[in-house]
Amino acid sequence: MVLEIPGATHLHSGKVRDLYEYGDHLLMVASDRISAYDFSLEPGIPDKGEILTRMSLWWFEQLADIVPNHVISTDVPEQVAGRALIVERLDMFPVECVVRGYLTGSGLADYAASGHVCGVPLPRGLVDGSRLPEPIFTPATKAEIGDHDQNITFDHVVDTIGAEDAAALRDLSIQVYRRAEEIARERGILLADTKFEFGRRPDGTIVLADEVLTPDSSRFWPADAWEPGRSQPSFDKQFVRDWLTSPESGWDRDIESAPPRLPDAIVEKTRERYLEAYERLTGRSW
Ligand SMILES: N#Cc1c(N)ncnc1-c1cnn(Cc2cccc(F)c2)c1
């Protein structure tokens, strides 16, 4: 459901966020929607959009010394107060800048098939959840709605945007990941991987855009439950995943039907996990 927002023209909707033209700028709106197993679930998680917007803002502040960002203002229309940002309109690079510090998901699948991820060779013997010797840049192409991003090689990025910008995005992405991973780990959260989007200003400056380092753009794992060799619990989505895959939900993931509505208890526990992630990372109380 696209909101009618005075002064804003709807541009694009993702699974959990919406983008609007807003004068000379853009309005990026985070919904309370949550997605799992490639479905947008019902109901939304109360305050999720605001919690993740505040988290993203906090990260932009922590990273401002190493990379400029696109945030212009938080003075947004009343309808989306707290869960939207006015951002600078940039010329976006058509690359999902993924950095992985741990091996799982599509990275693990590529590694199992080839010993490489996005053309990057990895040591033998790694398992689900293994920490990588060094964080790796594993870019992807932006998928169409409903499709998965496609992992690509660095050379493909060079062919797409040129060698200078490709190297700049790689180096910036890894530098930002390293800083964020250390901050999160000190607070008991493992930043397994994350996805950045960058754009360019008319003067050529490369700017960190989109949302950053939220549980929607990253894998957040509780550090005290980390155990390589199996699937790691998600910091924020594990209650949802466990309920959906339990007999109680009656959902059969294999027949690709839409999942049932989440029970209130699961919604509330999930809201508390987003709050816990926000308060632990930022040190700020909600
Ligand atoms: N951020 C940013 C941005 C910018 N600062 N300038 C120009 N374009 C974008 C832009 C275009 N698509 N997206 C992804 C996106 C974000 C939010 C909600 C969505 F539905 C989809 C980002």
mmCIF file with all atom_site columns, N, CA and C in Angstrom, residues 28-91:
data_model
loop_
_atom_site.group_PDB
_atom_site.id
_atom_site.type_symbol
_atom_site.label_atom_id
_atom_site.label_alt_id
_atom_site.label_comp_id
_atom_site.label_asym_id
_atom_site.label_entity_id
_atom_site.label_seq_id
_atom_site.pdbx_PDB_ins_code
_atom_site.Cartn_x
_atom_site.Cartn_y
_atom_site.Cartn_z
_atom_site.occupancy
_atom_site.B_iso_or_equiv
_atom_site.pdbx_formal_charge
_atom_site.auth_seq_id
_atom_site.auth_comp_id
_atom_site.auth_asym_id
_atom_site.auth_atom_id
_atom_site.pdbx_PDB_model_num
ATOM 1   N N  . MET A 1 28 ? 12.965 8.850   1.698  1.00 0.00 ? 28 MET A N  1
ATOM 2   C CA . MET A 1 28 ? 13.141 7.407   1.832  1.00 0.00 ? 28 MET A CA 1
ATOM 3   C C  . MET A 1 28 ? 12.357 6.981   3.086  1.00 0.00 ? 28 MET A C  1
ATOM 4   N N  . VAL A 1 29 ? 11.352 6.128   2.884  1.00 0.00 ? 29 VAL A N  1
ATOM 5   C CA . VAL A 1 29 ? 10.448 5.763   3.979  1.00 0.00 ? 29 VAL A CA 1
ATOM 6   C C  . VAL A 1 29 ? 10.628 4.287   4.347  1.00 0.00 ? 29 VAL A C  1
ATOM 7   N N  . ALA A 1 30 ? 10.873 4.045   5.628  1.00 0.00 ? 30 ALA A N  1
ATOM 8   C CA . ALA A 1 30 ? 10.989 2.658   6.116  1.00 0.00 ? 30 ALA A CA 1
ATOM 9   C C  . ALA A 1 30 ? 9.638  2.249   6.691  1.00 0.00 ? 30 ALA A C  1
ATOM 10  N N  . SER A 1 31 ? 9.117  1.141   6.225  1.00 0.00 ? 31 SER A N  1
ATOM 11  C CA . SER A 1 31 ? 7.820  0.658   6.752  1.00 0.00 ? 31 SER A CA 1
ATOM 12  C C  . SER A 1 31 ? 8.060  -0.235  7.957  1.00 0.00 ? 31 SER A C  1
ATOM 13  N N  . ASP A 1 32 ? 6.979  -0.672  8.583  1.00 0.00 ? 32 ASP A N  1
ATOM 14  C CA . ASP A 1 32 ? 7.084  -1.657  9.674  1.00 0.00 ? 32 ASP A CA 1
ATOM 15  C C  . ASP A 1 32 ? 7.047  -3.080  9.128  1.00 0.00 ? 32 ASP A C  1
ATOM 16  N N  . ARG A 1 33 ? 7.045  -3.180  7.811  1.00 0.00 ? 33 ARG A N  1
ATOM 17  C CA . ARG A 1 33 ? 6.960  -4.510  7.197  1.00 0.00 ? 33 ARG A CA 1
ATOM 18  C C  . ARG A 1 33 ? 8.220  -5.324  7.518  1.00 0.00 ? 33 ARG A C  1
ATOM 19  N N  . ILE A 1 34 ? 8.026  -6.627  7.622  1.00 0.00 ? 34 ILE A N  1
ATOM 20  C CA . ILE A 1 34 ? 9.156  -7.541  7.816  1.00 0.00 ? 34 ILE A CA 1
ATOM 21  C C  . ILE A 1 34 ? 9.044  -8.614  6.750  1.00 0.00 ? 34 ILE A C  1
ATOM 22  N N  . SER A 1 35 ? 10.191 -9.029  6.235  1.00 0.00 ? 35 SER A N  1
ATOM 23  C CA . SER A 1 35 ? 10.129 -10.090 5.222  1.00 0.00 ? 35 SER A CA 1
ATOM 24  C C  . SER A 1 35 ? 10.946 -11.276 5.707  1.00 0.00 ? 35 SER A C  1
ATOM 25  N N  . ALA A 1 36 ? 10.495 -12.456 5.334  1.00 0.00 ? 36 ALA A N  1
ATOM 26  C CA . ALA A 1 36 ? 11.233 -13.698 5.636  1.00 0.00 ? 36 ALA A CA 1
ATOM 27  C C  . ALA A 1 36 ? 10.889 -14.705 4.548  1.00 0.00 ? 36 ALA A C  1
ATOM 28  N N  . TYR A 1 37 ? 11.865 -15.506 4.203  1.00 0.00 ? 37 TYR A N  1
ATOM 29  C CA . TYR A 1 37 ? 11.681 -16.509 3.149  1.00 0.00 ? 37 TYR A CA 1
ATOM 30  C C  . TYR A 1 37 ? 11.119 -15.881 1.877  1.00 0.00 ? 37 TYR A C  1
ATOM 31  N N  . ASP A 1 38 ? 11.561 -14.630 1.617  1.00 0.00 ? 38 ASP A N  1
ATOM 32  C CA . ASP A 1 38 ? 11.163 -13.904 0.394  1.00 0.00 ? 38 ASP A CA 1
ATOM 33  C C  . ASP A 1 38 ? 9.690  -13.503 0.360  1.00 0.00 ? 38 ASP A C  1
ATOM 34  N N  . PHE A 1 39 ? 9.041  -13.545 1.526  1.00 0.00 ? 39 PHE A N  1
ATOM 35  C CA . PHE A 1 39 ? 7.660  -13.060 1.602  1.00 0.00 ? 39 PHE A CA 1
ATOM 36  C C  . PHE A 1 39 ? 7.604  -11.834 2.515  1.00 0.00 ? 39 PHE A C  1
ATOM 37  N N  . SER A 1 40 ? 6.754  -10.866 2.155  1.00 0.00 ? 40 SER A N  1
ATOM 38  C CA . SER A 1 40 ? 6.442  -9.794  3.106  1.00 0.00 ? 40 SER A CA 1
ATOM 39  C C  . SER A 1 40 ? 5.371  -10.338 4.031  1.00 0.00 ? 40 SER A C  1
ATOM 40  N N  . LEU A 1 41 ? 5.639  -10.285 5.328  1.00 0.00 ? 41 LEU A N  1
ATOM 41  C CA . LEU A 1 41 ? 4.753  -10.934 6.291  1.00 0.00 ? 41 LEU A CA 1
ATOM 42  C C  . LEU A 1 41 ? 3.742  -9.945  6.853  1.00 0.00 ? 41 LEU A C  1
ATOM 43  N N  . GLU A 1 42 ? 2.682  -10.487 7.433  1.00 0.00 ? 42 GLU A N  1
ATOM 44  C CA . GLU A 1 42 ? 1.664  -9.705  8.156  1.00 0.00 ? 42 GLU A CA 1
ATOM 45  C C  . GLU A 1 42 ? 1.602  -10.230 9.580  1.00 0.00 ? 42 GLU A C  1
ATOM 46  N N  . PRO A 1 43 ? 1.335  -9.352  10.541 1.00 0.00 ? 43 PRO A N  1
ATOM 47  C CA . PRO A 1 43 ? 1.304  -7.879  10.434 1.00 0.00 ? 43 PRO A CA 1
ATOM 48  C C  . PRO A 1 43 ? 2.721  -7.315  10.444 1.00 0.00 ? 43 PRO A C  1
ATOM 49  N N  . GLY A 1 44 ? 2.809  -5.999  10.259 1.00 0.00 ? 44 GLY A N  1
ATOM 50  C CA . GLY A 1 44 ? 4.112  -5.347  10.418 1.00 0.00 ? 44 GLY A CA 1
ATOM 51  C C  . GLY A 1 44 ? 4.530  -5.397  11.882 1.00 0.00 ? 44 GLY A C  1
ATOM 52  N N  . ILE A 1 45 ? 5.797  -5.087  12.126 1.00 0.00 ? 45 ILE A N  1
ATOM 53  C CA . ILE A 1 45 ? 6.326  -5.061  13.498 1.00 0.00 ? 45 ILE A CA 1
ATOM 54  C C  . ILE A 1 45 ? 6.258  -3.606  13.979 1.00 0.00 ? 45 ILE A C  1
ATOM 55  N N  . PRO A 1 46 ? 5.435  -3.327  14.985 1.00 0.00 ? 46 PRO A N  1
ATOM 56  C CA . PRO A 1 46 ? 5.278  -1.926  15.424 1.00 0.00 ? 46 PRO A CA 1
ATOM 57  C C  . PRO A 1 46 ? 6.636  -1.265  15.700 1.00 0.00 ? 46 PRO A C  1
ATOM 58  N N  . ASP A 1 47 ? 6.830  -0.081  15.187 1.00 0.00 ? 47 ASP A N  1
ATOM 59  C CA . ASP A 1 47 ? 8.044  0.737   15.383 1.00 0.00 ? 47 ASP A CA 1
ATOM 60  C C  . ASP A 1 47 ? 9.268  0.252   14.617 1.00 0.00 ? 47 ASP A C  1
ATOM 61  N N  . LYS A 1 48 ? 9.173  -0.844  13.881 1.00 0.00 ? 48 LYS A N  1
ATOM 62  C CA . LYS A 1 48 ? 10.360 -1.341  13.159 1.00 0.00 ? 48 LYS A CA 1
ATOM 63  C C  . LYS A 1 48 ? 10.929 -0.274  12.229 1.00 0.00 ? 48 LYS A C  1
ATOM 64  N N  . GLY A 1 49 ? 10.079 0.389   11.476 1.00 0.00 ? 49 GLY A N  1
ATOM 65  C CA . GLY A 1 49 ? 10.554 1.414   10.537 1.00 0.00 ? 49 GLY A CA 1
ATOM 66  C C  . GLY A 1 49 ? 11.296 2.520   11.256 1.00 0.00 ? 49 GLY A C  1
ATOM 67  N N  . GLU A 1 50 ? 10.795 2.936   12.387 1.00 0.00 ? 50 GLU A N  1
ATOM 68  C CA . GLU A 1 50 ? 11.441 4.028   13.134 1.00 0.00 ? 50 GLU A CA 1
ATOM 69  C C  . GLU A 1 50 ? 12.740 3.543   13.786 1.00 0.00 ? 50 GLU A C  1
ATOM 70  N N  . ILE A 1 51 ? 12.716 2.332   14.340 1.00 0.00 ? 51 ILE A N  1
ATOM 71  C CA . ILE A 1 51 ? 13.928 1.789   14.987 1.00 0.00 ? 51 ILE A CA 1
ATOM 72  C C  . ILE A 1 51 ? 15.060 1.677   13.966 1.00 0.00 ? 51 ILE A C  1
ATOM 73  N N  . LEU A 1 52 ? 14.748 1.157   12.788 1.00 0.00 ? 52 LEU A N  1
ATOM 74  C CA . LEU A 1 52 ? 15.808 0.964   11.782 1.00 0.00 ? 52 LEU A CA 1
ATOM 75  C C  . LEU A 1 52 ? 16.247 2.283   11.147 1.00 0.00 ? 52 LEU A C  1
ATOM 76  N N  . THR A 1 53 ? 15.339 3.254   11.080 1.00 0.00 ? 53 THR A N  1
ATOM 77  C CA . THR A 1 53 ? 15.733 4.571   10.586 1.00 0.00 ? 53 THR A CA 1
ATOM 78  C C  . THR A 1 53 ? 16.701 5.232   11.561 1.00 0.00 ? 53 THR A C  1
ATOM 79  N N  . ARG A 1 54 ? 16.382 5.150   12.858 1.00 0.00 ? 54 ARG A N  1
ATOM 80  C CA . ARG A 1 54 ? 17.289 5.730   13.873 1.00 0.00 ? 54 ARG A CA 1
ATOM 81  C C  . ARG A 1 54 ? 18.640 5.012   13.877 1.00 0.00 ? 54 ARG A C  1
ATOM 82  N N  . MET A 1 55 ? 18.612 3.675   13.647 1.00 0.00 ? 55 MET A N  1
ATOM 83  C CA . MET A 1 55 ? 19.865 2.892   13.629 1.00 0.00 ? 55 MET A CA 1
ATOM 84  C C  . MET A 1 55 ? 20.730 3.336   12.447 1.00 0.00 ? 55 MET A C  1
ATOM 85  N N  . SER A 1 56 ? 20.101 3.465   11.282 1.00 0.00 ? 56 SER A N  1
ATOM 86  C CA . SER A 1 56 ? 20.819 3.884   10.076 1.00 0.00 ? 56 SER A CA 1
ATOM 87  C C  . SER A 1 56 ? 21.424 5.269   10.280 1.00 0.00 ? 56 SER A C  1
ATOM 88  N N  . LEU A 1 57 ? 20.641 6.189   10.866 1.00 0.00 ? 57 LEU A N  1
ATOM 89  C CA . LEU A 1 57 ? 21.136 7.551   11.131 1.00 0.00 ? 57 LEU A CA 1
ATOM 90  C C  . LEU A 1 57 ? 22.354 7.508   12.048 1.00 0.00 ? 57 LEU A C  1
ATOM 91  N N  . TRP A 1 58 ? 22.242 6.663   13.096 1.00 0.00 ? 58 TRP A N  1
ATOM 92  C CA . TRP A 1 58 ? 23.364 6.549   14.029 1.00 0.00 ? 58 TRP A CA 1
ATOM 93  C C  . TRP A 1 58 ? 24.597 6.051   13.285 1.00 0.00 ? 58 TRP A C  1
ATOM 94  N N  . TRP A 1 59 ? 24.484 5.060   12.456 1.00 0.00 ? 59 TRP A N  1
ATOM 95  C CA . TRP A 1 59 ? 25.636 4.537   11.703 1.00 0.00 ? 59 TRP A CA 1
ATOM 96  C C  . TRP A 1 59 ? 26.217 5.613   10.786 1.00 0.00 ? 59 TRP A C  1
ATOM 97  N N  . PHE A 1 60 ? 25.370 6.364   10.119 1.00 0.00 ? 60 PHE A N  1
ATOM 98  C CA . PHE A 1 60 ? 25.885 7.447   9.254  1.00 0.00 ? 60 PHE A CA 1
ATOM 99  C C  . PHE A 1 60 ? 26.741 8.416   10.076 1.00 0.00 ? 60 PHE A C  1
ATOM 100 N N  . GLU A 1 61 ? 26.294 8.703   11.317 1.00 0.00 ? 61 GLU A N  1
ATOM 101 C CA . GLU A 1 61 ? 27.075 9.590   12.200 1.00 0.00 ? 61 GLU A CA 1
ATOM 102 C C  . GLU A 1 61 ? 28.427 8.958   12.553 1.00 0.00 ? 61 GLU A C  1
ATOM 103 N N  . GLN A 1 62 ? 28.399 7.636   12.857 1.00 0.00 ? 62 GLN A N  1
ATOM 104 C CA . GLN A 1 62 ? 29.656 6.966   13.264 1.00 0.00 ? 62 GLN A CA 1
ATOM 105 C C  . GLN A 1 62 ? 30.653 6.907   12.105 1.00 0.00 ? 62 GLN A C  1
ATOM 106 N N  . LEU A 1 63 ? 30.124 6.948   10.876 1.00 0.00 ? 63 LEU A N  1
ATOM 107 C CA . LEU A 1 63 ? 30.985 6.713   9.696  1.00 0.00 ? 63 LEU A CA 1
ATOM 108 C C  . LEU A 1 63 ? 31.339 8.002   8.957  1.00 0.00 ? 63 LEU A C  1
ATOM 109 N N  . ALA A 1 64 ? 30.838 9.128   9.473  1.00 0.00 ? 64 ALA A N  1
ATOM 110 C CA . ALA A 1 64 ? 30.962 10.400  8.732  1.00 0.00 ? 64 ALA A CA 1
ATOM 111 C C  . ALA A 1 64 ? 32.426 10.799  8.498  1.00 0.00 ? 64 ALA A C  1
ATOM 112 N N  . ASP A 1 65 ? 33.321 10.304  9.363  1.00 0.00 ? 65 ASP A N  1
ATOM 113 C CA . ASP A 1 65 ? 34.746 10.663  9.177  1.00 0.00 ? 65 ASP A CA 1
ATOM 114 C C  . ASP A 1 65 ? 35.390 9.869   8.043  1.00 0.00 ? 65 ASP A C  1
ATOM 115 N N  . ILE A 1 66 ? 34.742 8.777   7.609  1.00 0.00 ? 66 ILE A N  1
ATOM 116 C CA . ILE A 1 66 ? 35.384 8.025   6.514  1.00 0.00 ? 66 ILE A CA 1
ATOM 117 C C  . ILE A 1 66 ? 34.598 8.069   5.204  1.00 0.00 ? 66 ILE A C  1
ATOM 118 N N  . VAL A 1 67 ? 33.314 8.447   5.289  1.00 0.00 ? 67 VAL A N  1
ATOM 119 C CA . VAL A 1 67 ? 32.548 8.496   4.031  1.00 0.00 ? 67 VAL A CA 1
ATOM 120 C C  . VAL A 1 67 ? 31.383 9.484   4.172  1.00 0.00 ? 67 VAL A C  1
ATOM 121 N N  . PRO A 1 68 ? 31.209 10.378  3.166  1.00 0.00 ? 68 PRO A N  1
ATOM 122 C CA . PRO A 1 68 ? 30.051 11.273  3.204  1.00 0.00 ? 68 PRO A CA 1
ATOM 123 C C  . PRO A 1 68 ? 28.777 10.466  2.950  1.00 0.00 ? 68 PRO A C  1
ATOM 124 N N  . ASN A 1 69 ? 27.646 10.994  3.442  1.00 0.00 ? 69 ASN A N  1
ATOM 125 C CA . ASN A 1 69 ? 26.382 10.271  3.223  1.00 0.00 ? 69 ASN A CA 1
ATOM 126 C C  . ASN A 1 69 ? 25.342 11.193  2.627  1.00 0.00 ? 69 ASN A C  1
ATOM 127 N N  . HIS A 1 70 ? 24.206 10.583  2.252  1.00 0.00 ? 70 HIS A N  1
ATOM 128 C CA . HIS A 1 70 ? 23.179 11.321  1.474  1.00 0.00 ? 70 HIS A CA 1
ATOM 129 C C  . HIS A 1 70 ? 22.100 11.964  2.333  1.00 0.00 ? 70 HIS A C  1
ATOM 130 N N  . VAL A 1 71 ? 22.220 11.874  3.659  1.00 0.00 ? 71 VAL A N  1
ATOM 131 C CA . VAL A 1 71 ? 21.142 12.381  4.516  1.00 0.00 ? 71 VAL A CA 1
ATOM 132 C C  . VAL A 1 71 ? 21.152 13.911  4.512  1.00 0.00 ? 71 VAL A C  1
ATOM 133 N N  . ILE A 1 72 ? 19.967 14.457  4.256  1.00 0.00 ? 72 ILE A N  1
ATOM 134 C CA . ILE A 1 72 ? 19.802 15.913  4.263  1.00 0.00 ? 72 ILE A CA 1
ATOM 135 C C  . ILE A 1 72 ? 19.073 16.369  5.523  1.00 0.00 ? 72 ILE A C  1
ATOM 136 N N  . SER A 1 73 ? 17.965 15.644  5.832  1.00 0.00 ? 73 SER A N  1
ATOM 137 C CA . SER A 1 73 ? 17.152 16.096  6.967  1.00 0.00 ? 73 SER A CA 1
ATOM 138 C C  . SER A 1 73 ? 16.257 14.974  7.485  1.00 0.00 ? 73 SER A C  1
ATOM 139 N N  . THR A 1 74 ? 15.905 15.126  8.769  1.00 0.00 ? 74 THR A N  1
ATOM 140 C CA . THR A 1 74 ? 14.909 14.212  9.361  1.00 0.00 ? 74 THR A CA 1
ATOM 141 C C  . THR A 1 74 ? 13.572 14.938  9.521  1.00 0.00 ? 74 THR A C  1
ATOM 142 N N  . ASP A 1 75 ? 13.497 16.157  8.983  1.00 0.00 ? 75 ASP A N  1
ATOM 143 C CA . ASP A 1 75 ? 12.265 16.970  9.111  1.00 0.00 ? 75 ASP A CA 1
ATOM 144 C C  . ASP A 1 75 ? 11.272 16.546  8.036  1.00 0.00 ? 75 ASP A C  1
ATOM 145 N N  . VAL A 1 76 ? 10.661 15.385  8.267  1.00 0.00 ? 76 VAL A N  1
ATOM 146 C CA . VAL A 1 76 ? 9.837  14.718  7.242  1.00 0.00 ? 76 VAL A CA 1
ATOM 147 C C  . VAL A 1 76 ? 8.349  14.937  7.520  1.00 0.00 ? 76 VAL A C  1
ATOM 148 N N  . PRO A 1 77 ? 7.483  14.654  6.525  1.00 0.00 ? 77 PRO A N  1
ATOM 149 C CA . PRO A 1 77 ? 6.047  14.824  6.731  1.00 0.00 ? 77 PRO A CA 1
ATOM 150 C C  . PRO A 1 77 ? 5.557  14.042  7.954  1.00 0.00 ? 77 PRO A C  1
ATOM 151 N N  . GLU A 1 78 ? 4.577  14.618  8.623  1.00 0.00 ? 78 GLU A N  1
ATOM 152 C CA . GLU A 1 78 ? 4.036  14.068  9.876  1.00 0.00 ? 78 GLU A CA 1
ATOM 153 C C  . GLU A 1 78 ? 3.650  12.587  9.729  1.00 0.00 ? 78 GLU A C  1
ATOM 154 N N  . GLN A 1 79 ? 3.087  12.248  8.564  1.00 0.00 ? 79 GLN A N  1
ATOM 155 C CA . GLN A 1 79 ? 2.602  10.860  8.355  1.00 0.00 ? 79 GLN A CA 1
ATOM 156 C C  . GLN A 1 79 ? 3.701  9.812   8.549  1.00 0.00 ? 79 GLN A C  1
ATOM 157 N N  . VAL A 1 80 ? 4.946  10.223  8.240  1.00 0.00 ? 80 VAL A N  1
ATOM 158 C CA . VAL A 1 80 ? 6.056  9.241   8.293  1.00 0.00 ? 80 VAL A CA 1
ATOM 159 C C  . VAL A 1 80 ? 7.113  9.685   9.297  1.00 0.00 ? 80 VAL A C  1
ATOM 160 N N  . ALA A 1 81 ? 6.671  10.510  10.269 1.00 0.00 ? 81 ALA A N  1
ATOM 161 C CA . ALA A 1 81 ? 7.614  11.060  11.264 1.00 0.00 ? 81 ALA A CA 1
ATOM 162 C C  . ALA A 1 81 ? 8.410  9.935   11.921 1.00 0.00 ? 81 ALA A C  1
ATOM 163 N N  . GLY A 1 82 ? 9.734  10.111  11.958 1.00 0.00 ? 82 GLY A N  1
ATOM 164 C CA . GLY A 1 82 ? 10.582 9.148   12.669 1.00 0.00 ? 82 GLY A CA 1
ATOM 165 C C  . GLY A 1 82 ? 11.032 7.969   11.828 1.00 0.00 ? 82 GLY A C  1
ATOM 166 N N  . ARG A 1 83 ? 10.312 7.720   10.731 1.00 0.00 ? 83 ARG A N  1
ATOM 167 C CA . ARG A 1 83 ? 10.684 6.519   9.942  1.00 0.00 ? 83 ARG A CA 1
ATOM 168 C C  . ARG A 1 83 ? 10.971 6.855   8.491  1.00 0.00 ? 83 ARG A C  1
ATOM 169 N N  . ALA A 1 84 ? 11.385 8.130   8.275  1.00 0.00 ? 84 ALA A N  1
ATOM 170 C CA . ALA A 1 84 ? 11.729 8.557   6.909  1.00 0.00 ? 84 ALA A CA 1
ATOM 171 C C  . ALA A 1 84 ? 12.881 9.544   6.979  1.00 0.00 ? 84 ALA A C  1
ATOM 172 N N  . LEU A 1 85 ? 13.592 9.634   5.865  1.00 0.00 ? 85 LEU A N  1
ATOM 173 C CA . LEU A 1 85 ? 14.704 10.580  5.772  1.00 0.00 ? 85 LEU A CA 1
ATOM 174 C C  . LEU A 1 85 ? 14.588 11.331  4.454  1.00 0.00 ? 85 LEU A C  1
ATOM 175 N N  . ILE A 1 86 ? 14.888 12.623  4.481  1.00 0.00 ? 86 ILE A N  1
ATOM 176 C CA . ILE A 1 86 ? 15.035 13.383  3.239  1.00 0.00 ? 86 ILE A CA 1
ATOM 177 C C  . ILE A 1 86 ? 16.489 13.207  2.823  1.00 0.00 ? 86 ILE A C  1
ATOM 178 N N  . VAL A 1 87 ? 16.693 12.709  1.618  1.00 0.00 ? 87 VAL A N  1
ATOM 179 C CA . VAL A 1 87 ? 18.057 12.392  1.181  1.00 0.00 ? 87 VAL A CA 1
ATOM 180 C C  . VAL A 1 87 ? 18.354 13.094  -0.134 1.00 0.00 ? 87 VAL A C  1
ATOM 181 N N  . GLU A 1 88 ? 19.600 13.312  -0.343 1.00 0.00 ? 88 GLU A N  1
ATOM 182 C CA . GLU A 1 88 ? 20.125 13.961  -1.545 1.00 0.00 ? 88 GLU A CA 1
ATOM 183 C C  . GLU A 1 88 ? 19.921 13.024  -2.739 1.00 0.00 ? 88 GLU A C  1
ATOM 184 N N  . ARG A 1 89 ? 19.443 13.571  -3.838 1.00 0.00 ? 89 ARG A N  1
ATOM 185 C CA . ARG A 1 89 ? 19.274 12.744  -5.036 1.00 0.00 ? 89 ARG A CA 1
ATOM 186 C C  . ARG A 1 89 ? 20.649 12.550  -5.690 1.00 0.00 ? 89 ARG A C  1
ATOM 187 N N  . LEU A 1 90 ? 21.063 11.317  -5.826 1.00 0.00 ? 90 LEU A N  1
ATOM 188 C CA . LEU A 1 90 ? 22.402 10.997  -6.350 1.00 0.00 ? 90 LEU A CA 1
ATOM 189 C C  . LEU A 1 90 ? 22.281 10.229  -7.661 1.00 0.00 ? 90 LEU A C  1
ATOM 190 N N  . ASP A 1 91 ? 23.401 10.149  -8.349 1.00 0.00 ? 91 ASP A N  1
ATOM 191 C CA . ASP A 1 91 ? 23.490 9.277   -9.532 1.00 0.00 ? 91 ASP A CA 1
ATOM 192 C C  . ASP A 1 91 ? 23.985 7.932   -8.997 1.00 0.00 ? 91 ASP A C  1
#
